[in-house]
Each structure stands twice: as C-alpha cells, then as structure tokens.
Coordinates of C-alpha atoms in Angstrom, one line a residue:
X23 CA 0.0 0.0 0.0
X24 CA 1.1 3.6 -0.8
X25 CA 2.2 5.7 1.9
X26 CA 0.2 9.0 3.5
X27 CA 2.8 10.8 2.0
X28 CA 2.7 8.6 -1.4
X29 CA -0.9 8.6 -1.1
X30 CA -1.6 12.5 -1.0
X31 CA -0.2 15.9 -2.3
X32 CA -1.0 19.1 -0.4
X33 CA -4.2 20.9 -1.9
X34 CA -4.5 24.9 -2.3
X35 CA -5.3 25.1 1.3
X36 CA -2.4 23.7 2.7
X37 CA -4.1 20.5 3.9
X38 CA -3.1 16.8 2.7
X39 CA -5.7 16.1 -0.2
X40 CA -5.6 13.0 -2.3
X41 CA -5.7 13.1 -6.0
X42 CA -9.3 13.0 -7.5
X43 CA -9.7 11.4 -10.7
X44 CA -9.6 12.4 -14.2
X45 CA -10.5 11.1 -17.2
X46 CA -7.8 11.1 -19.8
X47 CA -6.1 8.6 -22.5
X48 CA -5.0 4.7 -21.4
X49 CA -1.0 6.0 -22.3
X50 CA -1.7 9.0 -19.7
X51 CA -2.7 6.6 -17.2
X52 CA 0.4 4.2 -18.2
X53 CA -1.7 1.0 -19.8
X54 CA -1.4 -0.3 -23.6
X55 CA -4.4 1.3 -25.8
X56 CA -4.4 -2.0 -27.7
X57 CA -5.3 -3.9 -24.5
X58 CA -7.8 -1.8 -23.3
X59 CA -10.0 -1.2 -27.1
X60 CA -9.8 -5.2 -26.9
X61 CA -11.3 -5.2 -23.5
X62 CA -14.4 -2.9 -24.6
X63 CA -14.7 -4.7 -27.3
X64 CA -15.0 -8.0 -25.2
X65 CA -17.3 -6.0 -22.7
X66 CA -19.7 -5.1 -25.7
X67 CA -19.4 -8.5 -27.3
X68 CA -21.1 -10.0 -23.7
X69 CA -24.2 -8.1 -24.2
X70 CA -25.0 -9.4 -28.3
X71 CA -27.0 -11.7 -29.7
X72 CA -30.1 -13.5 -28.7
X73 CA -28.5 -15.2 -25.9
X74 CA -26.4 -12.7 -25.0
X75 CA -24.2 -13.6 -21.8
X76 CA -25.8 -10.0 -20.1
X77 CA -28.1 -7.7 -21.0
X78 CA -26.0 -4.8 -20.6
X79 CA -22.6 -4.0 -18.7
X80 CA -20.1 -0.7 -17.8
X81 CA -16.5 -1.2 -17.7
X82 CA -14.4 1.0 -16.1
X83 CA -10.4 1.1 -15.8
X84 CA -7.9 3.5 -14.3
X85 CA -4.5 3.8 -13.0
X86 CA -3.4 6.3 -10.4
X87 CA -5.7 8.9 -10.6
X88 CA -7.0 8.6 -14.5
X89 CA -9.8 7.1 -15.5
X90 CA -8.7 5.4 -18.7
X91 CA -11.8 3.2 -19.8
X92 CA -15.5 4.3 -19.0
X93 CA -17.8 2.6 -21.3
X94 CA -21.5 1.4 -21.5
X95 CA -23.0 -1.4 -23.9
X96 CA -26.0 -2.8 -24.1
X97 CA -29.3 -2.7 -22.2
X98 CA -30.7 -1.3 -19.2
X99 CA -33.8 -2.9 -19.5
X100 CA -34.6 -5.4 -22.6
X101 CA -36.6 -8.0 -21.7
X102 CA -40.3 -7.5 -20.2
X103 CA -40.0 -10.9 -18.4
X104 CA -38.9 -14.8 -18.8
X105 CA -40.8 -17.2 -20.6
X106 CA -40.0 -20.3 -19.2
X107 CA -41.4 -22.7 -22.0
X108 CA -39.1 -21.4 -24.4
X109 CA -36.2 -20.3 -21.8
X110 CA -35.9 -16.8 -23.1
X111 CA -36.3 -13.6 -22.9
X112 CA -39.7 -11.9 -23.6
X113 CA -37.9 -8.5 -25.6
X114 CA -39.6 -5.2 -24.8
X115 CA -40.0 -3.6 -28.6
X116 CA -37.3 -1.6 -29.7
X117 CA -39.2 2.1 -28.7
X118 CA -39.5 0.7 -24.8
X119 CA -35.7 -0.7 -24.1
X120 CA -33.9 1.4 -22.4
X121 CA -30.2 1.8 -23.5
X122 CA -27.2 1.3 -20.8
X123 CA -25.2 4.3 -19.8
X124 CA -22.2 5.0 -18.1
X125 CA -24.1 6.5 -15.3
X126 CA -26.8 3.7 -15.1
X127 CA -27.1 2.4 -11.4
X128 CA -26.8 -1.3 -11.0
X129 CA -28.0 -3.9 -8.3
X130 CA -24.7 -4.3 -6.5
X131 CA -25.6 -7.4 -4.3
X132 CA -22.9 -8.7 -2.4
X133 CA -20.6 -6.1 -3.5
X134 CA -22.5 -4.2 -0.2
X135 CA -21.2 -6.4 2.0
X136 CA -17.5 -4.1 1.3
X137 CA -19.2 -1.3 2.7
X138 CA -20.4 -3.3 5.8
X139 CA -17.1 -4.4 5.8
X140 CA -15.7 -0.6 5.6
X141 CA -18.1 0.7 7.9
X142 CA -16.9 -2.4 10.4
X143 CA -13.1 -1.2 10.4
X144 CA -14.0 2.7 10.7
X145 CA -15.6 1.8 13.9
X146 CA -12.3 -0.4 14.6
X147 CA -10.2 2.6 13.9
X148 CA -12.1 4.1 16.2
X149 CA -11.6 2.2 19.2
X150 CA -15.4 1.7 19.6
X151 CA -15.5 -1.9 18.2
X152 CA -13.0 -4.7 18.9
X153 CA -12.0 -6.8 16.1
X154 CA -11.1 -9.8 18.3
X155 CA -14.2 -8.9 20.8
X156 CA -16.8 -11.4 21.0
X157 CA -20.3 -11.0 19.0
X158 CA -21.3 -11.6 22.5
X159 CA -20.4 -8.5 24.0
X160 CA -22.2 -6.6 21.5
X161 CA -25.2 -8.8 20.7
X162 CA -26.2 -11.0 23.8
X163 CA -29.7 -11.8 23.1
X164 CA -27.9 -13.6 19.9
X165 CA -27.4 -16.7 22.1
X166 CA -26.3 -19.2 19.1
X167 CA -23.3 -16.6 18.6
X168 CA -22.4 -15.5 21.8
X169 CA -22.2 -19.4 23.0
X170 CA -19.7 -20.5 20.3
X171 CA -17.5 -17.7 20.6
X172 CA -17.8 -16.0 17.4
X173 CA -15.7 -12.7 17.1
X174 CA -16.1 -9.6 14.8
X175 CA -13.1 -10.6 13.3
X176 CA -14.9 -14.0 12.2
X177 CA -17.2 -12.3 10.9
X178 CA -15.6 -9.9 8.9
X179 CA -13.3 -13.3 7.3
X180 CA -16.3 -15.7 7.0
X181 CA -14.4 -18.0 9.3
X182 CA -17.5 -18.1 11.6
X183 CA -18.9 -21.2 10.9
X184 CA -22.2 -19.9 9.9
X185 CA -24.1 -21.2 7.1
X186 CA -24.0 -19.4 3.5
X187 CA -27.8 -18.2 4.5
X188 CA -31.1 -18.9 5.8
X189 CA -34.9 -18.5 4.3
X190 CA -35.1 -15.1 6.1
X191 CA -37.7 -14.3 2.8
X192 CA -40.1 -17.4 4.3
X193 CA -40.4 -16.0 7.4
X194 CA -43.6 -14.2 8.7
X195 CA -42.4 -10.8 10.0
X196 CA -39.7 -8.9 11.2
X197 CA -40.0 -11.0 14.7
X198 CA -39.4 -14.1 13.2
X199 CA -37.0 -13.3 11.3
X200 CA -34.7 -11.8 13.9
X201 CA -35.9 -15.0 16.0
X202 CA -34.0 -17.1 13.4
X203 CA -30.7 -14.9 12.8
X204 CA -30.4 -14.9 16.5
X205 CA -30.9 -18.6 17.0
X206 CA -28.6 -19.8 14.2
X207 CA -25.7 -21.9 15.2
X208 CA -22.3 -22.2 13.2
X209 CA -22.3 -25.2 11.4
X210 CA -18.8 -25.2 10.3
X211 CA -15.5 -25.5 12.9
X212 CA -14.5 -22.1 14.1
X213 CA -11.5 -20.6 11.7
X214 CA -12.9 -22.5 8.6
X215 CA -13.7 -20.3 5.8
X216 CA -16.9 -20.3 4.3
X217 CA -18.5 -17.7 3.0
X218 CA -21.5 -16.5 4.2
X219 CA -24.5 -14.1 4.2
X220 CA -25.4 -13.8 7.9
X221 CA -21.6 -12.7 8.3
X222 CA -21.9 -9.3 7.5
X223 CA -26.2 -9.8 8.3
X224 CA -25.3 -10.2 12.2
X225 CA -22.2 -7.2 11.6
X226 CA -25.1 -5.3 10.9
X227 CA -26.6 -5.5 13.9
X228 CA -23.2 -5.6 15.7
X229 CA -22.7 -2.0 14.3
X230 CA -26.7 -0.3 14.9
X231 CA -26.5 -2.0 18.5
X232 CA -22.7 -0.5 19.2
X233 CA -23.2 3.2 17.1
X234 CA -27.0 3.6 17.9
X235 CA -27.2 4.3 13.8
X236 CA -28.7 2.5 11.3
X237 CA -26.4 1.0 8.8
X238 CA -27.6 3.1 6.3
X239 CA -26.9 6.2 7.7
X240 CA -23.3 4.8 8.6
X241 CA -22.7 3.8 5.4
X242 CA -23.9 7.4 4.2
X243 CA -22.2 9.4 7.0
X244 CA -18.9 7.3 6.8
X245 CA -18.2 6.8 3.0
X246 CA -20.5 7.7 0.5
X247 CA -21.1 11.5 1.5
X248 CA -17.2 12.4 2.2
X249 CA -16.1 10.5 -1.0
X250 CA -18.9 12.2 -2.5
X251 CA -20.6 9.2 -4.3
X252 CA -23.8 10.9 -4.9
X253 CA -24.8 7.9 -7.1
X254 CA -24.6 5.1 -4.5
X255 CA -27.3 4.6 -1.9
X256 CA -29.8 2.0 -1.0
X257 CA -32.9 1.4 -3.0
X258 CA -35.7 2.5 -4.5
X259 CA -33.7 3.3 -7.1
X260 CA -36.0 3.5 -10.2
X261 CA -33.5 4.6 -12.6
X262 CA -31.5 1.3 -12.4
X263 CA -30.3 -1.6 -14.5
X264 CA -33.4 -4.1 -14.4
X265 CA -32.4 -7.4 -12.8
X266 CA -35.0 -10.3 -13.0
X267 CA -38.3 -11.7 -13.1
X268 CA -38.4 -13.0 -10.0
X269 CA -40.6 -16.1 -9.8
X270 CA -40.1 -20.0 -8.9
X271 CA -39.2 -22.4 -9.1
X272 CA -35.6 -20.4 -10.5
X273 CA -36.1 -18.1 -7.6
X274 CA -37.1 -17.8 -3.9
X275 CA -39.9 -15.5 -3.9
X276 CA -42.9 -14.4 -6.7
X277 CA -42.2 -10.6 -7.5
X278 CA -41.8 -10.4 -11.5
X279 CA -39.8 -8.1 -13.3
X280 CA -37.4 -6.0 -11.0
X281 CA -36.2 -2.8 -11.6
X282 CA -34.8 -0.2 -9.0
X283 CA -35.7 -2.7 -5.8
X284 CA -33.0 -5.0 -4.0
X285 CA -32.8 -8.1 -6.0
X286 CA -31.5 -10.6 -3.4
X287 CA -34.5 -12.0 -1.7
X288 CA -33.3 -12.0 1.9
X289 CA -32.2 -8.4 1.8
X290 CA -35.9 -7.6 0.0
X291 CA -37.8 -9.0 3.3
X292 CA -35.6 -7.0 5.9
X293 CA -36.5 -4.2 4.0
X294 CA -33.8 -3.4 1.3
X295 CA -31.4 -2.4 4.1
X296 CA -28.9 -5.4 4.6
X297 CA -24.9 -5.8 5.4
X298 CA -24.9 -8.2 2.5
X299 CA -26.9 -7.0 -0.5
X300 CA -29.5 -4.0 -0.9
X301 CA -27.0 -1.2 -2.7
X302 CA -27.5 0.3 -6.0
X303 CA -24.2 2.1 -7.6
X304 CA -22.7 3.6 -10.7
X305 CA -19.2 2.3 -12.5
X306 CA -18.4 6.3 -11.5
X307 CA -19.1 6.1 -7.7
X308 CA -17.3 2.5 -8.0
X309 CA -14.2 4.0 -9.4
X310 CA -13.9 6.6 -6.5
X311 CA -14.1 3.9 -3.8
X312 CA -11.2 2.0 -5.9
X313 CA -9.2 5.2 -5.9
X314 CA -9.7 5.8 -2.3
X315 CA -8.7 2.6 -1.3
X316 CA -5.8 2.5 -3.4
X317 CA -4.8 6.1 -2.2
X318 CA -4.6 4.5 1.4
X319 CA -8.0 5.8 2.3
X320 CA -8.0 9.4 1.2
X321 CA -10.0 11.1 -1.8
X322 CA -9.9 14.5 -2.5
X323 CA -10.0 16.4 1.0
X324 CA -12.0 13.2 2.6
X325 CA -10.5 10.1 3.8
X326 CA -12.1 7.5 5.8
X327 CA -9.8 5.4 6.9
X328 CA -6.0 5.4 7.5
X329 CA -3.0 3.5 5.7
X330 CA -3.0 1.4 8.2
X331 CA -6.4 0.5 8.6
X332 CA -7.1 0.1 4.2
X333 CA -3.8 -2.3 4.5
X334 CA -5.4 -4.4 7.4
X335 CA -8.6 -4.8 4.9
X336 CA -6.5 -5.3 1.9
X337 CA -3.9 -8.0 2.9
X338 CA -4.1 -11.6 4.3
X339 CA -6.7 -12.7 5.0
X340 CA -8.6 -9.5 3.7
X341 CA -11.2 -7.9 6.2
X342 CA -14.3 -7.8 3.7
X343 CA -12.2 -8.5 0.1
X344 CA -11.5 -11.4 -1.5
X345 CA -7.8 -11.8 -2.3
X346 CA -5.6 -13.2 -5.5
X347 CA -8.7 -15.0 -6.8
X348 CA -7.7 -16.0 -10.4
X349 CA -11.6 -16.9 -11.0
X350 CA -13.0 -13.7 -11.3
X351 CA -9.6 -11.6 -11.4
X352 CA -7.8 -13.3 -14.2
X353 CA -4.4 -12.5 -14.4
X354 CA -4.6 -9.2 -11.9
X355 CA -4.6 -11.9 -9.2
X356 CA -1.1 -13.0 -7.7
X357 CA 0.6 -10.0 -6.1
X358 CA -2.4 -8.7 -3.4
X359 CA -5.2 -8.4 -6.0
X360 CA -8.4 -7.4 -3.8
X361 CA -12.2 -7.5 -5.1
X362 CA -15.7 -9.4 -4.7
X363 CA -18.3 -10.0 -7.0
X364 CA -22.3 -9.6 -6.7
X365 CA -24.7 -12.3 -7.7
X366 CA -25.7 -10.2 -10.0
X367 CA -23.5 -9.7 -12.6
X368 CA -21.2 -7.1 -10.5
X369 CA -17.8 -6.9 -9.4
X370 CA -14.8 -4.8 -8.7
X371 CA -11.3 -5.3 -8.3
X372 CA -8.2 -3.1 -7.4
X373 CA -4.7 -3.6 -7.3
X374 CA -2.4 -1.9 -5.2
X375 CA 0.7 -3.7 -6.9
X376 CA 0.1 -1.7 -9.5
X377 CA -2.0 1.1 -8.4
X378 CA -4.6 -0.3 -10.9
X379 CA -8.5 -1.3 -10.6
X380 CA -11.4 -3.0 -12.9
X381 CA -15.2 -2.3 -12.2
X382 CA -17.3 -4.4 -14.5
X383 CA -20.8 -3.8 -13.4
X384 CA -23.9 -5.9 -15.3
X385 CA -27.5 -7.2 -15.2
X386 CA -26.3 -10.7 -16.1
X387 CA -29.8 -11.7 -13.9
X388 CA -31.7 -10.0 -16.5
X389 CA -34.3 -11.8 -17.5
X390 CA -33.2 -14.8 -15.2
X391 CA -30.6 -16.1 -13.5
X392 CA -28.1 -18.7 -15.2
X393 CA -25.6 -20.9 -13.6
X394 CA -22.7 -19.2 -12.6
X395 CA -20.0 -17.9 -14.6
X396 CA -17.1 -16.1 -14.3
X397 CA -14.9 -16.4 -17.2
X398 CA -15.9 -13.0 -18.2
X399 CA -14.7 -11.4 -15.4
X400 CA -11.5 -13.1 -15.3
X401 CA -10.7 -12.5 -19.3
X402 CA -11.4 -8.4 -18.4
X403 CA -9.0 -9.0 -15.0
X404 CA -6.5 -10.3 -18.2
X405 CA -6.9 -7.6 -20.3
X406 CA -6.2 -4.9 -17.5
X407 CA -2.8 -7.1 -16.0
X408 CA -2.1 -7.2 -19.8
X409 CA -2.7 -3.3 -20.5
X410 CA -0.5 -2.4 -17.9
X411 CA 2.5 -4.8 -18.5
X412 CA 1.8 -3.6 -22.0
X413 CA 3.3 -0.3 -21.1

C-alpha cells in the first residue's frame, strides 16, 4: 500500500488532499491502448445476440488517478419478463428498451457487504469496536453466537462457521426473522472459511446495536457523503439496470420483473437495508471507492480510513475482500489483488501492486438467473494485467 505521504499531495489550502480522478487517454494513465479497445470490445461483445451472456454492462479502468476506460454497452432494460417454456427472454420492442449508460445504477448485491465491511473497520479505527471482541459483547440476546464464541473478526473473514444463509424471505415478519438470525448456530468449525450471508447480516446489527445508527446512515455518513458518491445509496432506485423476473421455481420468492428494488430475496424481506446485499451504484461512484482505497484511504480532502487500517482490509486474509482469486480476477490476481463479485452480474477489483482497478458492473440476472459464470470477469482481469504490463 502507498504511503500517507505517497498517497496525497498538499491541496490549495495547505491540507493533505488525495488526487481526484480524471479522465484522460489509457497511455496517460500508463496502460497499452491496444489492450484496453480489446477489452471494450470483449465487454460489448457480452451483451449481443439472442443469448447474449448479459443484458447490458459498464466497464471501467484507471490507473493512479485517471480514468482510462469508461464505457457502456447494451441494455438497461430489454426483456419484459422470462418465458420459461421457451427459456428466453420476452424482448420489450425496440421504442421501450432502455439503452445502458455509463451512469446507469446497478444492483450491486454482495458487493454491499464491502461497505459493511468498511463501515466495520471505521468503527475499529475508532476504538469503539473490537476486532477480536466477541459478538457476544455486543449482541447478547444472539445466544447461538455468543455461546460459540464468534468474534467480529470471524465475521468480517467468514471464518465463523455460519451457514452461507437462511430463508429469512419465508419468514412471517420482522420478529421471526430476527428469531432465526439470532438462533442460528455455526455449522462449520471455528477458523474455517466459508463464505456467508449472515456474516456481514449479524455485523449489521453488531454495528446499529454499538453506534446507535442504522447501517444506512453509517454507510452514508462514513463513505459515500465524504467521497462524495452521490450515485450510491440503498434502494428504490427507479433509474436502475433491471435485474430479473423473479418467480419460482428459479427463484425464492414471486415478485416479476425488478427494476430499482433489492434483487436478493433475503435483503428484499428486511427491507432493502442489509450488510450483504440492498445497494445500488454507478461504475463512476465505483471507481472513486477504488481510488480511495488504493490512495490509502484518502479522496480529495476526505479520507475515511488510515494507511494502516485500508492495509489491514486489503492484505491476508482481507477484512471484507477477496484476495488473489484468479476466478474472477484473471491474471490481476497474484501479487495482493483485492475485489468481490455480486450475484448479480457485478464486481470490482483493485490492485495496489500496480495502483490499478477494474469495475465491470452488469444485469447478467436479467431476464433470469443462469448458472454461474465467471470467465468474463476473469478475461477483463487479463486484459487490465495485460494493458499495464503492456506499457
């Protein structure tokens, strides 16, 4: 990770302020042209075709402080819902689709459990949370937890044991449902990873119960507003990329054809504020969090967190990221590489190795979701470790 001093230049007003970015050309931001046009060409060639792997997608790529690649293909909305019998698409007419732009908002899914994760280590910073403190201390009445030990630092690593998720969407109300998060036991031995949604679900309540603030409004307060990612916010969100039509058997609830609300069925029956899905955000706002990060916690005049505290996140084991993972990284993985991915069709990835980062945000979900796939992501991770050897 970059040093303060590395990390920031004095401003006008004779306080530390971190580069914003810029958009200029790929050899202005030190990566090969060539790579990059191949990459938005590969980005645009995802969304043709009948069958196209997503409906539409942004890409964006920068180094330092310039944004190199910021491009839009595709379609916001395309398909009026999913016929089953013929496993397609039911395509809107021309006059009603609505074109992607770079500034669409997308469905981020579990890319919102990095701002839990953020908002998690600001309050570490801060000496008001422990990392090694027990859920316990914080959440008693969450028995299952406080009995086997697990720690905010479990959480924040998926080493808790807990179970990738539970039918929170089946339950009656709001009462049962915090019945059955606070009953749940680990099912996996303590310290064995395995990723989870009621990870950052109970460091959600770990942070309203400890600030007194909803997680929301921390995640407002502590990232979004100072970076000044205007863009990002949970939903409504009507403008956004449409993600599915939501019925079963493929799914886990009957809501048709989303647009602007929380995809992820869990975080739609807490109320589209959850530490592990329920964000919307542009490739724009995306890029700033990147930067930030990458900067050592510092955009502009804002920063919110310290070297110190962005390197905990960012190295072994990663508080939050996913590290070095060649699936979904490609050939960007291997020297400290963090990121995640969303369900669906969104990830992000940033490289302090070489000050580089990747945000490839689509509505693969739209008109259904497919089995996973990845290979997408990766080839882009490729193109971007290529681009910058490249120069």
């Amino acid at each position: 990770m970059p040093s303060l001093e590395q990390a920031c230049e004095y401003g006008g007003s004779g306080e530390l302020s971190a580069p914003r970015l810029r958009s200029d050309t790929p050899e202005r931001a030190g990566l090969d042209p060539g790579q990059l046009r191949h990459l938005v060409q590969e980005v645009q060639n995802l969304t043709l075709g009948e069958r196209p792997w997503a409906a539409g997608a942004v890409v964006v790529v920068g180094r330092g402080p310039v944004i190199a690649v910021e491009e839009a293909a595709g379609w916001a909305v395309r398909y009026a819902s999913y016929d089953p019998r013929a496993d397609a698409g039911v395509e809107l007419p021309p006059d009603a689709r609505v074109p992607m732009t770079v500034d669409t908002p997308f469905d981020l899914a579990s890319l919102t459990k990095l701002f839990t994760s953020i908002a998690a280590v600001q309050q570490i910073e801060r000496g008001t949370l422990g990392i090694d403190a027990r859920v316990g201390a914080y959440l008693p009445d969450f028995r299952a937890a406080a009995e086997r030990g697990i720690t905010v630092r479990a959480l924040l690593t998926h080493t808790s044991g807990l179970r990738p998720e539970l039918p929170l969407h089946d339950c009656a109300d709001d009462t049962e449902r915090l019945a059955m998060l606070r009953a749940e036991r680990p099912v996996g031995a303590p310290g064995t990873y395995l990723y989870s949604d009621l990870n950052p679900l109970l460091l959600q309540h770990v942070l309203e119960r400890n600030t007194g603030r909803t997680l929301d409004v921390l995640i407002h307060d502590g990232i979004t507003r100072p970076l000044g990612m205007t863009a990002t916010r949970f939903g409504p969100c009507p403008g956004a990329a449409a993600t599915e039509d939501q019925r079963r058997p493929w799914a886990k609830a009957d809501r048709g054809m989303l647009r602007g609300v929380v995809h992820d069925e869990n975080a739609w029956a807490l109320g589209g504020v959850a530490g592990h899905a329920g964000l919307f955000s542009t490739g724009r706002d995306l890029a700033i969090l990147c930067r930030a990060l990458l900067a050592g916690g510092a955009y502009g005049p804002a920063r919110i967190l310290g070297p110190d505290f962005v390197e905990l996140m960012l190295t072994e084991p990663g508080l939050g990221f996913a590290l070095d993972q060649p699936w979904f990284m490609g050939e960007l993985a291997g020297r400290g590489a963090a990121g995640h991915t969303g369900f669906t069709g969104t990830s992000l990835v940033l490289d302090p190795a070489t000050d580089t980062f990747l945000v490839l945000l689509t509505n693969r979900v739209h008109p259904r979701r497919r089995e996973p796939d990845s290979r997408p992501r990766a080839a882009a991770g490729t193109r971007v470790a290529r681009a910058v050897r490249g120069m």
